[in-house]
Amino acid sequence: MEEVRYCTPEWLEACAKAYSSSPKYEEALKKLSTMICYRVKATPEWGIDDDLIFGAAVDKGVLLEIGFFSEADAKERADFIMAATPQQWKRLLVKEGKFVADLMTGKVSLEHGSKVGAIGLAPYADSFIAALTAVPLEFQDEMSPEEVEAYRSYVSEFRAELGV
């Protein structure tokens, strides 16, 4: 399977394909109906000059939508908005951290939604992370400076194209 770059439309498209092609994700999330957005905080050394927000909507485990969202769209539609640096999201995606522990210690902040509700997502966190990492990922801290600059330029392009 080809590696994709973290925080790109190609990554989210690959996640959607992996999710829909494997019944294990739907089965694991069958009791979950929610819309969650994740803010990746601006981190220029990662080629992210402004916050990026991506998210997903599931209904009884069925993936309805996954993609990038504008600030206004996320606030209007999401049940939860969680925020962290890309380094912190990477820790969770590569299973070096635990969602509940990171939420409780403030490494991941809850910007929108109830803390009790967010903690209620804990049983689903590992399955959702597995779906987001179903394809091999290349993170920006694994890229050369030239690749980070190319990523920065690409982010600018897809943000303009998607209106996010």
GROMACS .gro file of N, CA and C in nm:
model
  492
    1MET      N    1   0.084  -0.118   0.000
    1MET     CA    2   0.000   0.000   0.000
    1MET      C    3   0.089   0.125   0.000
    2GLU      N    4   0.056   0.219  -0.083
    2GLU     CA    5   0.137   0.339  -0.097
    2GLU      C    6   0.118   0.434   0.021
    3GLU      N    7   0.228   0.491   0.064
    3GLU     CA    8   0.227   0.587   0.175
    3GLU      C    9   0.162   0.718   0.130
    4VAL      N   10   0.083   0.777   0.219
    4VAL     CA   11   0.022   0.907   0.191
    4VAL      C   12   0.067   1.006   0.299
    5ARG      N   13   0.062   1.133   0.262
    5ARG     CA   14   0.103   1.236   0.357
    5ARG      C   15  -0.011   1.269   0.453
    6TYR      N   16   0.027   1.283   0.578
    6TYR     CA   17  -0.067   1.321   0.683
    6TYR      C   18  -0.125   1.459   0.653
    7CYS      N   19  -0.251   1.470   0.681
    7CYS     CA   20  -0.324   1.597   0.670
    7CYS      C   21  -0.332   1.647   0.526
    8THR      N   22  -0.373   1.558   0.437
    8THR     CA   23  -0.397   1.593   0.297
    8THR      C   24  -0.530   1.532   0.255
    9PRO      N   25  -0.591   1.585   0.150
    9PRO     CA   26  -0.714   1.524   0.099
    9PRO      C   27  -0.692   1.377   0.059
   10GLU      N   28  -0.574   1.346   0.008
   10GLU     CA   29  -0.544   1.209  -0.033
   10GLU      C   30  -0.548   1.113   0.087
   11TRP      N   31  -0.502   1.161   0.200
   11TRP     CA   32  -0.506   1.080   0.323
   11TRP      C   33  -0.650   1.051   0.360
   12LEU      N   34  -0.734   1.153   0.363
   12LEU     CA   35  -0.873   1.131   0.403
   12LEU      C   36  -0.948   1.046   0.301
   13GLU      N   37  -0.917   1.062   0.173
   13GLU     CA   38  -0.978   0.977   0.069
   13GLU      C   39  -0.937   0.831   0.089
   14ALA      N   40  -0.810   0.809   0.118
   14ALA     CA   41  -0.760   0.673   0.141
   14ALA      C   42  -0.825   0.612   0.265
   15CYS      N   43  -0.845   0.693   0.368
   15CYS     CA   44  -0.912   0.646   0.490
   15CYS      C   45  -1.056   0.606   0.460
   16ALA      N   46  -1.125   0.688   0.381
   16ALA     CA   47  -1.264   0.658   0.345
   16ALA      C   48  -1.272   0.526   0.267
   17LYS      N   49  -1.179   0.506   0.175
   17LYS     CA   50  -1.177   0.381   0.096
   17LYS      C   51  -1.150   0.261   0.187
   18ALA      N   52  -1.052   0.275   0.276
   18ALA     CA   53  -1.018   0.166   0.367
   18ALA      C   54  -1.136   0.134   0.459
   19TYR      N   55  -1.202   0.238   0.507
   19TYR     CA   56  -1.317   0.221   0.596
   19TYR      C   57  -1.428   0.146   0.524
   20SER      N   58  -1.461   0.190   0.403
   20SER     CA   59  -1.573   0.129   0.331
   20SER      C   60  -1.541  -0.011   0.280
   21SER      N   61  -1.413  -0.044   0.266
   21SER     CA   62  -1.378  -0.176   0.215
   21SER      C   63  -1.359  -0.280   0.325
   22SER      N   64  -1.365  -0.237   0.450
   22SER     CA   65  -1.346  -0.331   0.560
   22SER      C   66  -1.460  -0.319   0.661
   23PRO      N   67  -1.542  -0.422   0.673
   23PRO     CA   68  -1.656  -0.416   0.765
   23PRO      C   69  -1.616  -0.404   0.912
   24LYS      N   70  -1.489  -0.427   0.944
   24LYS     CA   71  -1.449  -0.423   1.085
   24LYS      C   72  -1.468  -0.285   1.147
   25TYR      N   73  -1.450  -0.178   1.069
   25TYR     CA   74  -1.466  -0.043   1.124
   25TYR      C   75  -1.612  -0.015   1.155
   26GLU      N   76  -1.698  -0.044   1.060
   26GLU     CA   77  -1.841  -0.022   1.081
   26GLU      C   78  -1.891  -0.104   1.200
   27GLU      N   79  -1.847  -0.227   1.208
   27GLU     CA   80  -1.887  -0.315   1.319
   27GLU      C   81  -1.839  -0.257   1.453
   28ALA      N   82  -1.715  -0.213   1.459
   28ALA     CA   83  -1.658  -0.159   1.583
   28ALA      C   84  -1.727  -0.030   1.627
   29LEU      N   85  -1.778   0.046   1.529
   29LEU     CA   86  -1.839   0.176   1.560
   29LEU      C   87  -1.992   0.174   1.547
   30LYS      N   88  -2.052   0.055   1.545
   30LYS     CA   89  -2.196   0.044   1.518
   30LYS      C   90  -2.284   0.114   1.622
   31LYS      N   91  -2.233   0.140   1.739
   31LYS     CA   92  -2.312   0.209   1.842
   31LYS      C   93  -2.284   0.359   1.844
   32LEU      N   94  -2.208   0.406   1.747
   32LEU     CA   95  -2.166   0.546   1.745
   32LEU      C   96  -2.234   0.623   1.632
   33SER      N   97  -2.294   0.734   1.668
   33SER     CA   98  -2.350   0.829   1.571
   33SER      C   99  -2.306   0.968   1.617
   34THR      N  100  -2.215   1.028   1.542
   34THR     CA  101  -2.163   1.159   1.581
   34THR      C  102  -2.087   1.223   1.466
   35MET      N  103  -2.059   1.349   1.484
   35MET     CA  104  -1.973   1.425   1.392
   35MET      C  105  -1.862   1.484   1.478
   36ILE      N  106  -1.739   1.445   1.448
   36ILE     CA  107  -1.623   1.491   1.525
   36ILE      C  108  -1.528   1.563   1.432
   37CYS      N  109  -1.479   1.677   1.477
   37CYS     CA  110  -1.376   1.750   1.403
   37CYS      C  111  -1.250   1.759   1.487
   38TYR      N  112  -1.140   1.760   1.417
   38TYR     CA  113  -1.008   1.766   1.480
   38TYR      C  114  -0.933   1.885   1.424
   39ARG      N  115  -0.892   1.974   1.513
   39ARG     CA  116  -0.812   2.090   1.474
   39ARG      C  117  -0.664   2.054   1.484
   40VAL      N  118  -0.594   2.070   1.375
   40VAL     CA  119  -0.449   2.053   1.374
   40VAL      C  120  -0.393   2.195   1.382
   41LYS      N  121  -0.336   2.226   1.496
   41LYS     CA  122  -0.289   2.363   1.520
   41LYS      C  123  -0.174   2.401   1.428
   42ALA      N  124  -0.174   2.528   1.391
   42ALA     CA  125  -0.068   2.580   1.304
   42ALA      C  126   0.069   2.548   1.364
   43THR      N  127   0.152   2.493   1.280
   43THR     CA  128   0.289   2.457   1.319
   43THR      C  129   0.375   2.477   1.195
   44PRO      N  130   0.429   2.598   1.177
   44PRO     CA  131   0.503   2.629   1.054
   44PRO      C  132   0.615   2.530   1.020
   45GLU      N  133   0.683   2.478   1.120
   45GLU     CA  134   0.791   2.383   1.088
   45GLU      C  135   0.738   2.252   1.029
   46TRP      N  136   0.609   2.230   1.037
   46TRP     CA  137   0.544   2.114   0.973
   46TRP      C  138   0.476   2.156   0.843
   47GLY      N  139   0.492   2.281   0.801
   47GLY     CA  140   0.430   2.328   0.678
   47GLY      C  141   0.284   2.366   0.696
   48ILE      N  142   0.240   2.379   0.820
   48ILE     CA  143   0.101   2.414   0.852
   48ILE      C  144   0.102   2.554   0.911
   49ASP      N  145   0.076   2.653   0.826
   49ASP     CA  146   0.083   2.792   0.868
   49ASP      C  147  -0.043   2.842   0.938
   50ASP      N  148  -0.155   2.779   0.910
   50ASP     CA  149  -0.282   2.812   0.974
   50ASP      C  150  -0.348   2.681   1.016
   51ASP      N  151  -0.428   2.687   1.122
   51ASP     CA  152  -0.496   2.566   1.169
   51ASP      C  153  -0.569   2.497   1.054
   52LEU      N  154  -0.566   2.366   1.055
   52LEU     CA  155  -0.644   2.283   0.963
   52LEU      C  156  -0.746   2.206   1.045
   53ILE      N  157  -0.866   2.192   0.993
   53ILE     CA  158  -0.968   2.115   1.062
   53ILE      C  159  -1.017   2.005   0.970
   54PHE      N  160  -1.007   1.882   1.017
   54PHE     CA  161  -1.065   1.770   0.944
   54PHE      C  162  -1.163   1.700   1.037
   55GLY      N  163  -1.251   1.624   0.980
   55GLY     CA  164  -1.348   1.555   1.064
   55GLY      C  165  -1.421   1.447   0.988
   56ALA      N  166  -1.506   1.378   1.064
   56ALA     CA  167  -1.583   1.269   1.007
   56ALA      C  168  -1.718   1.260   1.076
   57ALA      N  169  -1.816   1.217   0.999
   57ALA     CA  170  -1.950   1.191   1.051
   57ALA      C  171  -1.980   1.044   1.032
   58VAL      N  172  -2.027   0.981   1.140
   58VAL     CA  173  -2.070   0.842   1.133
   58VAL      C  174  -2.210   0.831   1.190
   59ASP      N  175  -2.287   0.740   1.134
   59ASP     CA  176  -2.422   0.712   1.184
   59ASP      C  177  -2.431   0.561   1.204
   60LYS      N  178  -2.437   0.522   1.330
   60LYS     CA  179  -2.440   0.379   1.366
   60LYS      C  180  -2.328   0.304   1.296
   61GLY      N  181  -2.211   0.366   1.295
   61GLY     CA  182  -2.093   0.305   1.237
   61GLY      C  183  -2.074   0.328   1.088
   62VAL      N  184  -2.177   0.375   1.019
   62VAL     CA  185  -2.166   0.399   0.876
   62VAL      C  186  -2.098   0.535   0.856
   63LEU      N  187  -1.989   0.534   0.782
   63LEU     CA  188  -1.917   0.659   0.753
   63LEU      C  189  -1.997   0.739   0.652
   64LEU      N  190  -2.046   0.855   0.694
   64LEU     CA  191  -2.125   0.941   0.607
   64LEU      C  192  -2.037   1.041   0.533
   65GLU      N  193  -1.931   1.084   0.602
   65GLU     CA  194  -1.849   1.192   0.546
   65GLU      C  195  -1.716   1.195   0.618
   66ILE      N  196  -1.613   1.227   0.544
   66ILE     CA  197  -1.481   1.254   0.602
   66ILE      C  198  -1.416   1.359   0.513
   67GLY      N  199  -1.355   1.461   0.574
   67GLY     CA  200  -1.294   1.565   0.493
   67GLY      C  201  -1.246   1.680   0.577
   68PHE      N  202  -1.205   1.785   0.509
   68PHE     CA  203  -1.162   1.908   0.573
   68PHE      C  204  -1.282   2.002   0.585
   69PHE      N  205  -1.281   2.083   0.687
   69PHE     CA  206  -1.392   2.174   0.714
   69PHE      C  207  -1.340   2.314   0.743
   70SER      N  208  -1.421   2.412   0.708
   70SER     CA  209  -1.391   2.549   0.749
   70SER      C  210  -1.423   2.561   0.898
   71GLU      N  211  -1.372   2.664   0.958
   71GLU     CA  212  -1.399   2.691   1.099
   71GLU      C  213  -1.550   2.701   1.124
   72ALA      N  214  -1.618   2.779   1.041
   72ALA     CA  215  -1.763   2.799   1.058
   72ALA      C  216  -1.839   2.669   1.041
   73ASP      N  217  -1.803   2.591   0.939
   73ASP     CA  218  -1.869   2.463   0.914
   73ASP      C  219  -1.850   2.368   1.032
   74ALA      N  220  -1.729   2.361   1.082
   74ALA     CA  221  -1.700   2.272   1.195
   74ALA      C  222  -1.782   2.312   1.317
   75LYS      N  223  -1.785   2.440   1.347
   75LYS     CA  224  -1.859   2.487   1.464
   75LYS      C  225  -2.008   2.462   1.450
   76GLU      N  226  -2.059   2.475   1.329
   76GLU     CA  227  -2.201   2.456   1.305
   76GLU      C  228  -2.242   2.308   1.309
   77ARG      N  229  -2.157   2.222   1.256
   77ARG     CA  230  -2.197   2.083   1.234
   77ARG      C  231  -2.144   1.981   1.334
   78ALA      N  232  -2.032   2.009   1.395
   78ALA     CA  233  -1.967   1.906   1.479
   78ALA      C  234  -2.029   1.896   1.618
   79ASP      N  235  -2.038   1.773   1.666
   79ASP     CA  236  -2.076   1.750   1.805
   79ASP      C  237  -1.957   1.779   1.896
   80PHE      N  238  -1.837   1.754   1.842
   80PHE     CA  239  -1.714   1.775   1.917
   80PHE      C  240  -1.609   1.835   1.824
   81ILE      N  241  -1.532   1.928   1.880
   81ILE     CA  242  -1.412   1.977   1.812
   81ILE      C  243  -1.299   1.962   1.912
   82MET      N  244  -1.198   1.886   1.873
   82MET     CA  245  -1.081   1.865   1.958
   82MET      C  246  -0.960   1.924   1.888
   83ALA      N  247  -0.868   1.976   1.966
   83ALA     CA  248  -0.753   2.045   1.908
   83ALA      C  249  -0.623   1.998   1.972
   84ALA      N  250  -0.521   1.993   1.889
   84ALA     CA  251  -0.386   1.959   1.935
   84ALA      C  252  -0.287   1.997   1.827
   85THR      N  253  -0.162   1.994   1.862
   85THR     CA  254  -0.056   2.017   1.765
   85THR      C  255  -0.046   1.894   1.675
   86PRO      N  256   0.013   1.909   1.557
   86PRO     CA  257   0.030   1.790   1.472
   86PRO      C  258   0.120   1.685   1.539
   87GLN      N  259   0.214   1.731   1.620
   87GLN     CA  260   0.300   1.636   1.690
   87GLN      C  261   0.218   1.550   1.786
   88GLN      N  262   0.122   1.613   1.854
   88GLN     CA  263   0.037   1.541   1.949
   88GLN      C  264  -0.056   1.445   1.875
   89TRP      N  265  -0.114   1.490   1.764
   89TRP     CA  266  -0.199   1.400   1.685
   89TRP      C  267  -0.116   1.282   1.636
   90LYS      N  268   0.007   1.307   1.595
   90LYS     CA  269   0.093   1.197   1.550
   90LYS      C  270   0.112   1.096   1.662
   91ARG      N  271   0.138   1.145   1.784
   91ARG     CA  272   0.156   1.054   1.899
   91ARG      C  273   0.037   0.959   1.911
   92LEU      N  274  -0.083   1.013   1.895
   92LEU     CA  275  -0.202   0.929   1.906
   92LEU      C  276  -0.214   0.833   1.787
   93LEU      N  277  -0.186   0.883   1.668
   93LEU     CA  278  -0.199   0.801   1.548
   93LEU      C  279  -0.098   0.686   1.543
   94VAL      N  280   0.019   0.708   1.600
   94VAL     CA  281   0.119   0.600   1.601
   94VAL      C  282   0.115   0.522   1.734
   95LYS      N  283   0.010   0.547   1.810
   95LYS     CA  284  -0.020   0.473   1.934
   95LYS      C  285   0.086   0.491   2.042
   96GLU      N  286   0.142   0.611   2.050
   96GLU     CA  287   0.235   0.642   2.158
   96GLU      C  288   0.162   0.712   2.273
   97GLY      N  289   0.036   0.745   2.251
   97GLY     CA  290  -0.045   0.811   2.354
   97GLY      C  291  -0.183   0.749   2.357
   98LYS      N  292  -0.259   0.784   2.460
   98LYS     CA  293  -0.396   0.735   2.475
   98LYS      C  294  -0.491   0.855   2.476
   99PHE      N  295  -0.599   0.843   2.400
   99PHE     CA  296  -0.694   0.952   2.382
   99PHE      C  297  -0.744   1.009   2.514
  100VAL      N  298  -0.798   0.927   2.603
  100VAL     CA  299  -0.857   0.977   2.728
  100VAL      C  300  -0.751   1.045   2.814
  101ALA      N  301  -0.637   0.981   2.828
  101ALA     CA  302  -0.530   1.040   2.909
  101ALA      C  303  -0.488   1.175   2.852
  102ASP      N  304  -0.475   1.183   2.720
  102ASP     CA  305  -0.433   1.308   2.657
  102ASP      C  306  -0.541   1.416   2.668
  103LEU      N  307  -0.667   1.375   2.663
  103LEU     CA  308  -0.777   1.470   2.680
  103LEU      C  309  -0.781   1.521   2.825
  104MET      N  310  -0.765   1.432   2.919
  104MET     CA  311  -0.771   1.469   3.061
  104MET      C  312  -0.652   1.556   3.103
  105THR      N  313  -0.537   1.536   3.041
  105THR     CA  314  -0.418   1.614   3.079
  105THR      C  315  -0.403   1.741   2.996
  106GLY      N  316  -0.496   1.762   2.901
  106GLY     CA  317  -0.492   1.885   2.822
  106GLY      C  318  -0.400   1.880   2.701
  107LYS      N  319  -0.339   1.766   2.673
  107LYS     CA  320  -0.257   1.755   2.552
  107LYS      C  321  -0.345   1.765   2.428
  108VAL      N  322  -0.469   1.717   2.442
  108VAL     CA  323  -0.574   1.737   2.343
  108VAL      C  324  -0.680   1.820   2.413
  109SER      N  325  -0.715   1.934   2.354
  109SER     CA  326  -0.816   2.018   2.419
  109SER      C  327  -0.951   2.001   2.350
  110LEU      N  328  -1.055   2.008   2.430
  110LEU     CA  329  -1.191   2.001   2.379
  110LEU      C  330  -1.240   2.144   2.361
  111GLU      N  331  -1.259   2.184   2.237
  111GLU     CA  332  -1.302   2.321   2.207
  111GLU      C  333  -1.453   2.333   2.196
  112HIS      N  334  -1.519   2.222   2.164
  112HIS     CA  335  -1.663   2.225   2.144
  112HIS      C  336  -1.719   2.088   2.182
  113GLY      N  337  -1.829   2.088   2.257
  113GLY     CA  338  -1.891   1.964   2.300
  113GLY      C  339  -1.865   1.942   2.448
  114SER      N  340  -1.937   1.847   2.505
  114SER     CA  341  -1.923   1.821   2.648
  114SER      C  342  -1.807   1.727   2.677
  115LYS      N  343  -1.740   1.752   2.788
  115LYS     CA  344  -1.628   1.666   2.827
  115LYS      C  345  -1.677   1.524   2.856
  116VAL      N  346  -1.794   1.514   2.920
  116VAL     CA  347  -1.850   1.381   2.949
  116VAL      C  348  -1.877   1.307   2.817
  117GLY      N  349  -1.933   1.378   2.720
  117GLY     CA  350  -1.958   1.317   2.589
  117GLY      C  351  -1.829   1.276   2.521
  118ALA      N  352  -1.727   1.360   2.531
  118ALA     CA  353  -1.598   1.330   2.468
  118ALA      C  354  -1.535   1.207   2.533
  119ILE      N  355  -1.544   1.198   2.664
  119ILE     CA  356  -1.491   1.081   2.734
  119ILE      C  357  -1.569   0.956   2.694
  120GLY      N  358  -1.698   0.974   2.663
  120GLY     CA  359  -1.781   0.864   2.616
  120GLY      C  360  -1.736   0.808   2.481
  121LEU      N  361  -1.652   0.883   2.410
  121LEU     CA  362  -1.598   0.836   2.282
  121LEU      C  363  -1.482   0.739   2.301
  122ALA      N  364  -1.430   0.731   2.423
  122ALA     CA  365  -1.311   0.651   2.451
  122ALA      C  366  -1.319   0.507   2.400
  123PRO      N  367  -1.432   0.437   2.417
  123PRO     CA  368  -1.436   0.299   2.368
  123PRO      C  369  -1.419   0.287   2.215
  124TYR      N  370  -1.440   0.397   2.145
  124TYR     CA  371  -1.432   0.396   1.999
  124TYR      C  372  -1.301   0.453   1.946
  125ALA      N  373  -1.221   0.512   2.033
  125ALA     CA  374  -1.101   0.583   1.991
  125ALA      C  375  -1.003   0.493   1.915
  126ASP      N  376  -0.977   0.374   1.967
  126ASP     CA  377  -0.880   0.286   1.900
  126ASP      C  378  -0.926   0.246   1.761
  127SER      N  379  -1.057   0.219   1.746
  127SER     CA  380  -1.110   0.180   1.614
  127SER      C  381  -1.104   0.297   1.517
  128PHE      N  382  -1.133   0.417   1.567
  128PHE     CA  383  -1.129   0.533   1.479
  128PHE      C  384  -0.985   0.563   1.438
  129ILE      N  385  -0.893   0.551   1.532
  129ILE     CA  386  -0.751   0.572   1.501
  129ILE      C  387  -0.704   0.467   1.401
  130ALA      N  388  -0.750   0.344   1.416
  130ALA     CA  389  -0.713   0.238   1.321
  130ALA      C  390  -0.761   0.274   1.181
  131ALA      N  391  -0.880   0.331   1.170
  131ALA     CA  392  -0.932   0.372   1.039
  131ALA      C  393  -0.847   0.485   0.980
  132LEU      N  394  -0.803   0.577   1.065
  132LEU     CA  395  -0.721   0.690   1.017
  132LEU      C  396  -0.578   0.648   0.983
  133THR      N  397  -0.540   0.532   1.028
  133THR     CA  398  -0.404   0.484   1.000
  133THR      C  399  -0.407   0.354   0.919
  134ALA      N  400  -0.517   0.330   0.851
  134ALA     CA  401  -0.531   0.209   0.769
  134ALA      C  402  -0.437   0.211   0.649
  135VAL      N  403  -0.387   0.328   0.618
  135VAL     CA  404  -0.289   0.343   0.510
  135VAL      C  405  -0.160   0.396   0.572
  136PRO      N  406  -0.046   0.356   0.519
  136PRO     CA  407   0.081   0.407   0.574
  136PRO      C  408   0.089   0.559   0.560
  137LEU      N  409   0.131   0.624   0.668
  137LEU     CA  410   0.138   0.770   0.669
  137LEU      C  411   0.281   0.821   0.673
  138GLU      N  412   0.301   0.932   0.602
  138GLU     CA  413   0.427   1.006   0.612
  138GLU      C  414   0.394   1.136   0.684
  139PHE      N  415   0.460   1.158   0.793
  139PHE     CA  416   0.440   1.280   0.871
  139PHE      C  417   0.546   1.383   0.832
  140GLN      N  418   0.513   1.508   0.856
  140GLN     CA  419   0.599   1.618   0.813
  140GLN      C  420   0.734   1.617   0.881
  141ASP      N  421   0.744   1.563   1.002
  141ASP     CA  422   0.874   1.557   1.068
  141ASP      C  423   0.964   1.448   1.008
  142GLU      N  424   0.912   1.374   0.911
  142GLU     CA  425   0.989   1.272   0.840
  142GLU      C  426   1.029   1.321   0.700
  143MET      N  427   0.995   1.445   0.669
  143MET     CA  428   1.021   1.501   0.536
  143MET      C  429   1.145   1.589   0.538
  144SER      N  430   1.204   1.603   0.422
  144SER     CA  431   1.315   1.697   0.407
  144SER      C  432   1.259   1.839   0.411
  145PRO      N  433   1.342   1.940   0.434
  145PRO     CA  434   1.294   2.078   0.432
  145PRO      C  435   1.226   2.114   0.298
  146GLU      N  436   1.278   2.060   0.188
  146GLU     CA  437   1.218   2.088   0.057
  146GLU      C  438   1.079   2.025   0.047
  147GLU      N  439   1.065   1.905   0.101
  147GLU     CA  440   0.934   1.839   0.099
  147GLU      C  441   0.833   1.912   0.187
  148VAL      N  442   0.879   1.965   0.300
  148VAL     CA  443   0.790   2.043   0.388
  148VAL      C  444   0.744   2.168   0.314
  149GLU      N  445   0.834   2.233   0.241
  149GLU     CA  446   0.796   2.352   0.163
  149GLU      C  447   0.697   2.317   0.053
  150ALA      N  448   0.716   2.204  -0.012
  150ALA     CA  449   0.621   2.158  -0.114
  150ALA      C  450   0.486   2.127  -0.051
  151TYR      N  451   0.487   2.067   0.068
  151TYR     CA  452   0.363   2.038   0.141
  151TYR      C  453   0.293   2.170   0.176
  152ARG      N  454   0.368   2.267   0.226
  152ARG     CA  455   0.311   2.398   0.262
  152ARG      C  456   0.238   2.458   0.142
  153SER      N  457   0.302   2.454   0.028
  153SER     CA  458   0.243   2.506  -0.095
  153SER      C  459   0.116   2.428  -0.131
  154TYR      N  460   0.122   2.296  -0.117
  154TYR     CA  461   0.007   2.211  -0.149
  154TYR      C  462  -0.110   2.241  -0.054
  155VAL      N  463  -0.080   2.261   0.074
  155VAL     CA  464  -0.186   2.295   0.171
  155VAL      C  465  -0.257   2.422   0.128
  156SER      N  466  -0.180   2.521   0.087
  156SER     CA  467  -0.237   2.647   0.041
  156SER      C  468  -0.330   2.624  -0.078
  157GLU      N  469  -0.288   2.538  -0.171
  157GLU     CA  470  -0.369   2.507  -0.289
  157GLU      C  471  -0.498   2.436  -0.252
  158PHE      N  472  -0.489   2.329  -0.173
  158PHE     CA  473  -0.612   2.254  -0.145
  158PHE      C  474  -0.705   2.331  -0.051
  159ARG      N  475  -0.650   2.414   0.035
  159ARG     CA  476  -0.738   2.499   0.119
  159ARG      C  477  -0.819   2.594   0.032
  160ALA      N  478  -0.754   2.656  -0.066
  160ALA     CA  479  -0.825   2.748  -0.154
  160ALA      C  480  -0.930   2.674  -0.237
  161GLU      N  481  -0.891   2.557  -0.287
  161GLU     CA  482  -0.982   2.478  -0.368
  161GLU      C  483  -1.104   2.428  -0.289
  162LEU      N  484  -1.081   2.386  -0.165
  162LEU     CA  485  -1.189   2.331  -0.081
  162LEU      C  486  -1.262   2.439   0.000
  163GLY      N  487  -1.206   2.559   0.004
  163GLY     CA  488  -1.268   2.665   0.083
  163GLY      C  489  -1.256   2.644   0.232
  164VAL      N  490  -1.142   2.587   0.273
  164VAL     CA  491  -1.120   2.560   0.414
  164VAL      C  492  -0.995   2.632   0.461
   0.00000   0.00000   0.00000
